[in-house]
XYZ file of C-alpha atoms in Angstrom:
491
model
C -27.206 7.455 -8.917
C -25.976 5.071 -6.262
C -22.963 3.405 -6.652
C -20.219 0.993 -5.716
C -16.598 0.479 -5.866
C -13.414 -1.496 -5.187
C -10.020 -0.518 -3.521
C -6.911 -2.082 -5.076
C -3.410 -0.874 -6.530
C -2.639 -1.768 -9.677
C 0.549 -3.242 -7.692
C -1.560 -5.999 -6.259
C -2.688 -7.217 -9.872
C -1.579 -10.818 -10.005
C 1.453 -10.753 -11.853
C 4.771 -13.182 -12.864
C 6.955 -10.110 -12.674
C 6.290 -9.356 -8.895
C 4.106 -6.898 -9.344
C 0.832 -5.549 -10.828
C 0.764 -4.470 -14.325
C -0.941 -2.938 -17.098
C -1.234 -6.150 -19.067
C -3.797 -8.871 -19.457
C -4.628 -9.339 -15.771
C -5.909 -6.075 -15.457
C -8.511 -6.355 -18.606
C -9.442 -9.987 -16.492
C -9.775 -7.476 -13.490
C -12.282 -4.984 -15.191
C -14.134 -7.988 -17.100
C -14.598 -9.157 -13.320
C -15.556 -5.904 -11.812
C -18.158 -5.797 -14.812
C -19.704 -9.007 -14.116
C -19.645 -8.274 -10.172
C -21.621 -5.339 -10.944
C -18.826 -3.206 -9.642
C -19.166 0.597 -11.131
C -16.140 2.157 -9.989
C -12.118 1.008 -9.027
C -10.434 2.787 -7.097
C -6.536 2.742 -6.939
C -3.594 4.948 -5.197
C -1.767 7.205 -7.040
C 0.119 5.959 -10.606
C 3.681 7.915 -9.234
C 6.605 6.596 -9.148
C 7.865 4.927 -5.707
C 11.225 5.947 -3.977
C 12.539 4.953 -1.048
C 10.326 3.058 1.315
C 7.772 2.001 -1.717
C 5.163 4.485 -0.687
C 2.975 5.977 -3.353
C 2.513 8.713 -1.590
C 5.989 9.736 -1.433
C 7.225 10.034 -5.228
C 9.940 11.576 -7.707
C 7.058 13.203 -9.443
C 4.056 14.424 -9.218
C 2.876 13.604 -12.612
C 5.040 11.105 -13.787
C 3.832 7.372 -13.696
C 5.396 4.079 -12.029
C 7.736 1.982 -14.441
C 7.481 -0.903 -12.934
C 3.401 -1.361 -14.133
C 4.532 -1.463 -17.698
C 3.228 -4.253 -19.366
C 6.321 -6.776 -20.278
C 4.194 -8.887 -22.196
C 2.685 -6.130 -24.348
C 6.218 -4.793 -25.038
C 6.798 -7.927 -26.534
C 3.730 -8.385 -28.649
C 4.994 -5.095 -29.994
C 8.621 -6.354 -30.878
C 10.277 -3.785 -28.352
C 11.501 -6.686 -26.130
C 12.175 -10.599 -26.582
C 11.595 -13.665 -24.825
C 15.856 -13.812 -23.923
C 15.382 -10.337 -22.641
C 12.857 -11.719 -19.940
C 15.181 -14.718 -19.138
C 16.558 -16.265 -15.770
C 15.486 -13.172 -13.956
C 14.264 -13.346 -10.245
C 11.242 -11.191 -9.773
C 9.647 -12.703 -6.811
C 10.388 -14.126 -3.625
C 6.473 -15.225 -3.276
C 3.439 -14.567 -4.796
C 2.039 -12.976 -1.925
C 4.173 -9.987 -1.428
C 5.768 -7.287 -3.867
C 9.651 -7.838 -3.513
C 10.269 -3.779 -4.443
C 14.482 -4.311 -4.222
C 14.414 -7.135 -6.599
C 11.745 -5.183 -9.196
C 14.287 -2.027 -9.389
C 17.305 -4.448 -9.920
C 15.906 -5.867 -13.231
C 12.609 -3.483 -14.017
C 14.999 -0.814 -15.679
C 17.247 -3.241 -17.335
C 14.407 -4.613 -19.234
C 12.721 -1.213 -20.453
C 16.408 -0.426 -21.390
C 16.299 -3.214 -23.612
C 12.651 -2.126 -24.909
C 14.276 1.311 -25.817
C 17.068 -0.149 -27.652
C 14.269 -1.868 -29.493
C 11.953 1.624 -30.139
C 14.385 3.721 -31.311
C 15.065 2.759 -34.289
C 11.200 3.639 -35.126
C 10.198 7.279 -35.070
C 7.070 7.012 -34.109
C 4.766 10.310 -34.172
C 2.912 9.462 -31.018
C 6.121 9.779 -29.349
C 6.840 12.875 -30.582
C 3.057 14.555 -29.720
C 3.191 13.164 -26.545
C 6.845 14.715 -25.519
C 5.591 17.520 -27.624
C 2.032 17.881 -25.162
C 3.632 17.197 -21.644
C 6.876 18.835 -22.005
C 5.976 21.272 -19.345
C 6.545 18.084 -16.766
C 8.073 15.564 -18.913
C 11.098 17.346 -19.814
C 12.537 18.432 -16.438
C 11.400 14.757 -14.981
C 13.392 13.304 -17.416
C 16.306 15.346 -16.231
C 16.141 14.538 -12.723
C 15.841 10.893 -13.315
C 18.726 10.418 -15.415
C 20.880 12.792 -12.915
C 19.579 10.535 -10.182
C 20.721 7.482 -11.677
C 24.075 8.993 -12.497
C 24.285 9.977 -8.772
C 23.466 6.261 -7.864
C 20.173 7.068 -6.854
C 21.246 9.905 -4.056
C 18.375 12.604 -3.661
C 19.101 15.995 -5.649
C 20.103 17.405 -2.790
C 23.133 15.551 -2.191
C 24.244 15.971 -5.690
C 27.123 18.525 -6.773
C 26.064 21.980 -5.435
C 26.155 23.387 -8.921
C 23.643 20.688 -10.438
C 21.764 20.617 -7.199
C 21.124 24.717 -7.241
C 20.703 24.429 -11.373
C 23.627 26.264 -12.216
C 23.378 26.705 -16.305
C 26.731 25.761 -17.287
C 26.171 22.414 -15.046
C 23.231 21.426 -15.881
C 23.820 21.856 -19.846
C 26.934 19.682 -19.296
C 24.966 16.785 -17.512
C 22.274 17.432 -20.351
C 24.571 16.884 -23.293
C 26.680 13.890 -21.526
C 22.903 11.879 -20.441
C 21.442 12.768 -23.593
C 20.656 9.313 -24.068
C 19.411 8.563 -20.062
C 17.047 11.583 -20.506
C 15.521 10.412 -23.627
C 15.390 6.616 -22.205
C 13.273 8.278 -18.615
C 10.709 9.807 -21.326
C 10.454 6.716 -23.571
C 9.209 5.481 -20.080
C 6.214 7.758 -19.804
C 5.346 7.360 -22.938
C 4.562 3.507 -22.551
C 3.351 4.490 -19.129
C 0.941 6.216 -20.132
C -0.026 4.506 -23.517
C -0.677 1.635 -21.437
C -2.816 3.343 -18.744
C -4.406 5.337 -21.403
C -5.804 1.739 -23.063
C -6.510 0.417 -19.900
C -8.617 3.023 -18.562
C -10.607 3.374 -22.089
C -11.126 -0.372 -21.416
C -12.767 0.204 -17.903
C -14.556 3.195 -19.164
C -16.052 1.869 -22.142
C -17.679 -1.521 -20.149
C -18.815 1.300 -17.308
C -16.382 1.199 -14.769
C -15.269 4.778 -13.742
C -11.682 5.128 -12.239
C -10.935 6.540 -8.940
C -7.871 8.366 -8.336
C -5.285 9.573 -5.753
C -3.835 12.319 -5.216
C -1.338 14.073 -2.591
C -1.579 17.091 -1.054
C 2.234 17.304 -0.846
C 5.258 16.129 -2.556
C 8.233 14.592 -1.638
C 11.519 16.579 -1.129
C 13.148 14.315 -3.254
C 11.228 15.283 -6.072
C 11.136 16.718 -9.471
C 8.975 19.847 -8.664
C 11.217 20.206 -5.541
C 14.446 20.725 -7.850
C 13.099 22.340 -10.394
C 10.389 24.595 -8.963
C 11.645 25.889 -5.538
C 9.780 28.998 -5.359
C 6.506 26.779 -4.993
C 7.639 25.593 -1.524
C 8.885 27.407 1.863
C 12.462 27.136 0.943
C 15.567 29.464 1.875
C 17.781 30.724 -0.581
C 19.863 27.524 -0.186
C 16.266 25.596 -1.727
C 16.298 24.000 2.426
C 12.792 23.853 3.827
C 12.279 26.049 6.751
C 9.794 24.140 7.613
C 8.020 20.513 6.552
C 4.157 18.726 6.778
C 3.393 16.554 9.598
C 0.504 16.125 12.342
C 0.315 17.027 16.154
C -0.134 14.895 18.491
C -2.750 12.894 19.814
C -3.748 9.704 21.481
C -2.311 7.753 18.826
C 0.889 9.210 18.617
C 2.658 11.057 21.398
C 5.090 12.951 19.578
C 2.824 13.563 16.675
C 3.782 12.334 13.232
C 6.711 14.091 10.958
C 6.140 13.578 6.946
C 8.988 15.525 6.162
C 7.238 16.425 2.912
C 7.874 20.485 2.392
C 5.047 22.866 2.615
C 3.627 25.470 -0.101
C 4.188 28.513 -0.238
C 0.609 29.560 -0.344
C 1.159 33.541 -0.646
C 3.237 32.898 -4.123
C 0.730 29.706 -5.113
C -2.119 32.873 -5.102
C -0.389 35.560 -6.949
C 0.105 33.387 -9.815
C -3.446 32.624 -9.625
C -2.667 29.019 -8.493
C -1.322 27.988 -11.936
C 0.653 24.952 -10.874
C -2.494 23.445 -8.821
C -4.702 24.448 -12.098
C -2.158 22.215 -14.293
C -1.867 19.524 -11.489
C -5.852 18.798 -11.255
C -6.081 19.434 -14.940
C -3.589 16.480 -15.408
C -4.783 13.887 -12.847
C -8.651 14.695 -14.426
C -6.866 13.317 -17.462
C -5.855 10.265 -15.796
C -8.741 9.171 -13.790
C -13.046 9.753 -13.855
C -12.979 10.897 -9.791
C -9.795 12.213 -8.023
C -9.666 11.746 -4.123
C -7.885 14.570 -2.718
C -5.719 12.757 0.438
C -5.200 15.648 3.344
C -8.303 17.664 1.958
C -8.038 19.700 5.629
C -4.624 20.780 4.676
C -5.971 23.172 2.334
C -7.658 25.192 4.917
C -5.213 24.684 7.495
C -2.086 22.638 7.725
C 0.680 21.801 10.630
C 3.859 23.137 9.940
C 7.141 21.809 11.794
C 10.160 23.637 11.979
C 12.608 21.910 9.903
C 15.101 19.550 10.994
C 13.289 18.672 14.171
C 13.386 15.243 14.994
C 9.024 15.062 16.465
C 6.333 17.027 15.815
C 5.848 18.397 18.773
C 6.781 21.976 18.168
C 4.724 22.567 15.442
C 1.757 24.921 14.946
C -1.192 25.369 12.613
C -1.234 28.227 9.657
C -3.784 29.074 7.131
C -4.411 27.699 4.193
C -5.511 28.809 1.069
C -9.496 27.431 2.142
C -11.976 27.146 -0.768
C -10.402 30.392 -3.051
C -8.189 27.605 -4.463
C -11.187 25.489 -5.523
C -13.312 28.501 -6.790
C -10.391 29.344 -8.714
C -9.998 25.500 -10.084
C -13.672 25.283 -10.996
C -13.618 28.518 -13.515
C -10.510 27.189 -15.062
C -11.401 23.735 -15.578
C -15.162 23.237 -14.314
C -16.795 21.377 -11.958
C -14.531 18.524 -11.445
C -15.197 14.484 -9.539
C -13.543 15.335 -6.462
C -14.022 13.503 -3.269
C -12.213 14.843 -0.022
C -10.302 12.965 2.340
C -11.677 14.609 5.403
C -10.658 11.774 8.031
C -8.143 13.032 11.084
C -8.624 16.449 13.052
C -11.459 18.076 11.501
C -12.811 21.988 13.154
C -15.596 23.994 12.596
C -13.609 25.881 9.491
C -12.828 22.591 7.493
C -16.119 21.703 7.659
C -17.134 25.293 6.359
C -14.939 25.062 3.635
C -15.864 21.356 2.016
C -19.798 22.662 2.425
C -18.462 25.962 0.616
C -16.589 23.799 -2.334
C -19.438 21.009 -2.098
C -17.383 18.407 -2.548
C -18.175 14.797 -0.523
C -15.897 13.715 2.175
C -15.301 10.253 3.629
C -16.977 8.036 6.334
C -15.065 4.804 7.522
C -17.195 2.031 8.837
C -14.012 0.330 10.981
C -14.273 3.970 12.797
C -17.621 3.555 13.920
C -17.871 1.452 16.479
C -16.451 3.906 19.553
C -18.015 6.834 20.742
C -21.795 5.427 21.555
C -24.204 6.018 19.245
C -23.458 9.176 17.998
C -20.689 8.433 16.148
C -20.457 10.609 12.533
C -19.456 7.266 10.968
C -22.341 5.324 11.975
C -24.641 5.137 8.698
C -27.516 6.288 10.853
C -25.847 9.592 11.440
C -24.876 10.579 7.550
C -26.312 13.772 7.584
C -26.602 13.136 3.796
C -26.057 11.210 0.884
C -22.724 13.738 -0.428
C -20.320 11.305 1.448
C -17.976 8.566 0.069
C -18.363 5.280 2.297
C -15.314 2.672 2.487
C -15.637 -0.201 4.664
C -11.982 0.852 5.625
C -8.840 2.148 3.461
C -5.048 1.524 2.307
C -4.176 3.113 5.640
C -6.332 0.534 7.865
C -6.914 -3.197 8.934
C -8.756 -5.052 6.120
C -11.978 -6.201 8.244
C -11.278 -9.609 9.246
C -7.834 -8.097 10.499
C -9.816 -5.163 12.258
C -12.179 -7.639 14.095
C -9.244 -9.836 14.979
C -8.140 -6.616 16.812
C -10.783 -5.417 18.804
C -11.731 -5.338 22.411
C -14.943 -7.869 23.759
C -16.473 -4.947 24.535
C -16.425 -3.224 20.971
C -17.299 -6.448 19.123
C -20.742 -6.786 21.854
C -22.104 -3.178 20.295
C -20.393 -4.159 17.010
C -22.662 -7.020 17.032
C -25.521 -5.244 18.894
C -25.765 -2.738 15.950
C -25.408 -5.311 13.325
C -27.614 -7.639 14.272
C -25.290 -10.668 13.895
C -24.901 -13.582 16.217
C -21.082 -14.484 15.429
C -17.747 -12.533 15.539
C -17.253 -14.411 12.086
C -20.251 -12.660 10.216
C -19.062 -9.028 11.293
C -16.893 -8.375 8.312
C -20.061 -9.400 5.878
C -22.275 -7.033 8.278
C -20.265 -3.806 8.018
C -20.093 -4.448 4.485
C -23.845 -4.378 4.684
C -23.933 -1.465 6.347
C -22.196 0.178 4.192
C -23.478 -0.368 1.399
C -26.838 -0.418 2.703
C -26.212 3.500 3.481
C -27.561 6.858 1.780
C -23.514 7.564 0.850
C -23.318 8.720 -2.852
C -20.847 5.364 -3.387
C -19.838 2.622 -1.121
C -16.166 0.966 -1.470
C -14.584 -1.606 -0.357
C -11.368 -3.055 -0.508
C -10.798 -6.245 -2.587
C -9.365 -7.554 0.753
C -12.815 -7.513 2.585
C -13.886 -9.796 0.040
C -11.792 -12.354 -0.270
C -12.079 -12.766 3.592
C -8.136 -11.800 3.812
C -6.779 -11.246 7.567
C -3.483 -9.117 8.797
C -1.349 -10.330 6.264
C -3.645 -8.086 3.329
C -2.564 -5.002 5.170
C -1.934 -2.625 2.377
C -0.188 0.232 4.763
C 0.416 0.956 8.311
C 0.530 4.508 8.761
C 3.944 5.489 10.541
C 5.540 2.837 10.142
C 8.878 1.507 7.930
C 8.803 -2.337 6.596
C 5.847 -4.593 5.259
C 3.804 -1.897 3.769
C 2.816 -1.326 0.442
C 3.356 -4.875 -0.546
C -0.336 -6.812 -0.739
C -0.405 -8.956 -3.908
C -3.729 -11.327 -5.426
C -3.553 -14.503 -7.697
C -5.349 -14.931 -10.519
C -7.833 -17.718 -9.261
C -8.515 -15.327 -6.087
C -11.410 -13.624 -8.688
C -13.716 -16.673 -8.974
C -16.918 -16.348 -10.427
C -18.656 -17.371 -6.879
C -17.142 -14.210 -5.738
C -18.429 -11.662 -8.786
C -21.872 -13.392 -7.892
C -21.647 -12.322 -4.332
C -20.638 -8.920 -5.085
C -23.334 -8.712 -7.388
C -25.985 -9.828 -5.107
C -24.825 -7.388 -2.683
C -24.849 -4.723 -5.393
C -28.512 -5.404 -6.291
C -29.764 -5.797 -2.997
C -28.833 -2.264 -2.390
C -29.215 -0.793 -5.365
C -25.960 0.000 -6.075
């Protein structure tokens, strides 16, 4: 069955808290996908941010962001009042997510909600601490530790709660009794929330696309707890981090910092923790998009504490064993593959060998002559995922604003179009328009947004992560066009 989708955070959800949440304007989203005739939404991963607001770069790999929690539900359930919402600055416009002023008063108010809650002992609580313990509990931990260590990563805390000492850490336990329970009241609405909302989407038709990481942050939960995962030294220091080499776009390469896996103890425990980790996120969302999907075959490791990634070299992965292994634990699951960057002759081998569809960009088609594997014309087949163009790139007006005369003739040329204006609604076309198994496009592309709807530029610190709709932005004029588009291609 052909389909379609839409990229968009749950962060850009119109909001009066200065940011996206689970609350009424996402049901007004879905009831607008559903007359748009939109069958899937796609959105980056639920984590928690830290430090530079990046999804991809989170506390946890499981836990989910705070600062989507509904307000306004919290209140219809009693756990918060109208004073506790009062004279508090969340935005600076409704454009942009402010992220500093959201984690001033975000916590404050759920601290207030928990005051509220815990005077009722509620039994979902209880199963749901009692059925993610094997996360929740050590998450909980960290957070509260964090806080108490104003926010400084684990590894800067006191060596003895840093390295997990058991004396220390029962200490901090006992004295942020309270703080722990407060970071796991947290999830809980989290994911009560998300739970509702994504029943909502799935019971009007509208699957959910999810994000994963390959990697996680070294500020992280699983780092702290769970060093033997990762190529640590005794003193839980990575000898060596993720990044990519370098190419025409970037001279020195680019350094994630984000440790690697130790892949040799990840197979002698028959890749357990990966098992639980896609086992979880299939909970959370109908398709998961693997980011990095090449990494699994082979990834670029950097000695640590170099300052490029220059002096890096490639290393095997564990290739499609780790799938095989997935698929007679849990079963076939919706996977698509982020396949984009430097792709050989083995990573190809291995996504044929797992079967799993990888990703064609429309934006990255226009280069290269006619040959290019992102051209619809040269889909070998319809197992492919097409997006007009992702988080990490120009929304379309922005990428045609950018181009050279020469690119935007053949642009044209292929598209049949007369006017630079019309190429953003003729790669959408295209796109949909091809054999891929769904088409997706960012929510940008069709409101017509330039630059400014950037979601992300890749490799780069300041206005990322912060693109933000209104309410009247999802006009029925709009769901009409989508769904013309939809029906024309029978999508």
């Amino acid at each position: 069955m052909r389909k379609n989708g839409i990229l968009m955070h749950i962060s850009s959800l119109p909001s009066e808290y200065g940011i996206g949440k689970m609350g009424k304007a996402a049901y007004d989203f879905v009831d607008f996908l559903v007359t748009a005739g939109v069958k899937c939404w796609q959105i980056l991963p639920l984590s928690p941010t830290s430090y530079g607001d990046s999804p991809y770069q989170s506390f946890s790999v499981c836990a989910g962001n705070p600062y989507f929690i509904d307000f306004n539900t919290l209140k219809r359930e009693g756990l918060l009042k109208k004073s506790d919402l009062k004279d508090i600055k969340w935005q600076d416009s409704e454009d942009s997510v402010n992220y500093e002023l959201i984690y001033k008063s975000c916590f404050k108010v759920l601290k207030q909600s928990y005051k509220a809650f815990k005077r009722d002992s509620s039994k979902s609580y209880k199963a749901f601490k009692e059925q993610n313990a094997y996360w929740l509990d050590d998450y909980a931990v960290f957070m509260a530790l964090k806080f108490a260590n104003d926010g400084k990563a684990w590894y800067e805390w006191d060596k003895k709660l840093a390295m997990r000492e058991k004396a220390a850490l029962a200490k901090a336990s006992k004295e942020l009794e309270q703080e722990i329970e407060f970071f796991k009241f947290i999830q809980y609405k989290f994911f009560e929330q998300w739970k509702n909302l994504k029943k909502y989407a799935n019971d009007k038709g509208i699957e959910i696309i999810g994000d994963m990481p390959i990697y996680v942050s070294y500020d992280s939960a699983e780092a702290w707890v769970s060093p033997e995962l990762f190529c640590f030294d005794k003193d839980k220091k990575p000898t060596a981090v993720a990044g990519c080499p370098p190419d025409d776009f970037s001279k020195t390469g680019q350094l994630w910092g984000n440790p690697l896996y130790d892949w040799d103890y990840h197979r002698k425990t028959g890749f357990k923790w990966w098992i639980q980790r896609l086992e979880f996120s299939a909970q959370c969302y109908d398709i998961i998009r693997i980011d990095h999907f090449r990494g699994f075959e082979s990834y670029y490791s950097i000695p640590y504490g170099n300052e490029t990634a220059e002096e890096g070299e490639w290393k095997k992965g564990p290739g499609a064993e780790l799938f095989k292994t997935v698929n007679k634990q849990l079963g076939n699951l919706n996977i698509i593959a982020e396949d984009l960057g430097f792709i050989t002759e083995d990573v190809r081998e291995m996504l044929s060998e797992v079967g799993y569809p990888g990703m064609k960009i429309t934006q990255f088609a226009f280069g290269n002559g006619s040959g290019n594997e992102h051209l619809p014309h040269n889909y070998e087949n319809s197992n492919c995922i097409a997006y007009t163009g992702t988080h990490d790139n120009e929304t379309l007006k922005g990428w045609v604003d950018s181009q050279s005369k020469e690119t935007l003739e053949y642009c044209m040329a292929y598209l049949n179009v007369k006017k630079k204006k019309d190429i953003p609604k003729g790669i959408l076309r295209i796109t949909w328009a091809s054999v891929a198994k769904i088409a997706v496009a960012q929510m940008q592309d069709f409101l017509g947004n330039g630059k400014s709807g950037r979601m992300n530029t890749p490799s780069t610190i300041g206005i990322n992560w912060q693109y933000r709709t209104k309410a009247e932005d999802f006009t029925p004029k709009l769901a009409k066009k989508i769904l013309k588009l939809n029906k024309m291609y029978n999508r």
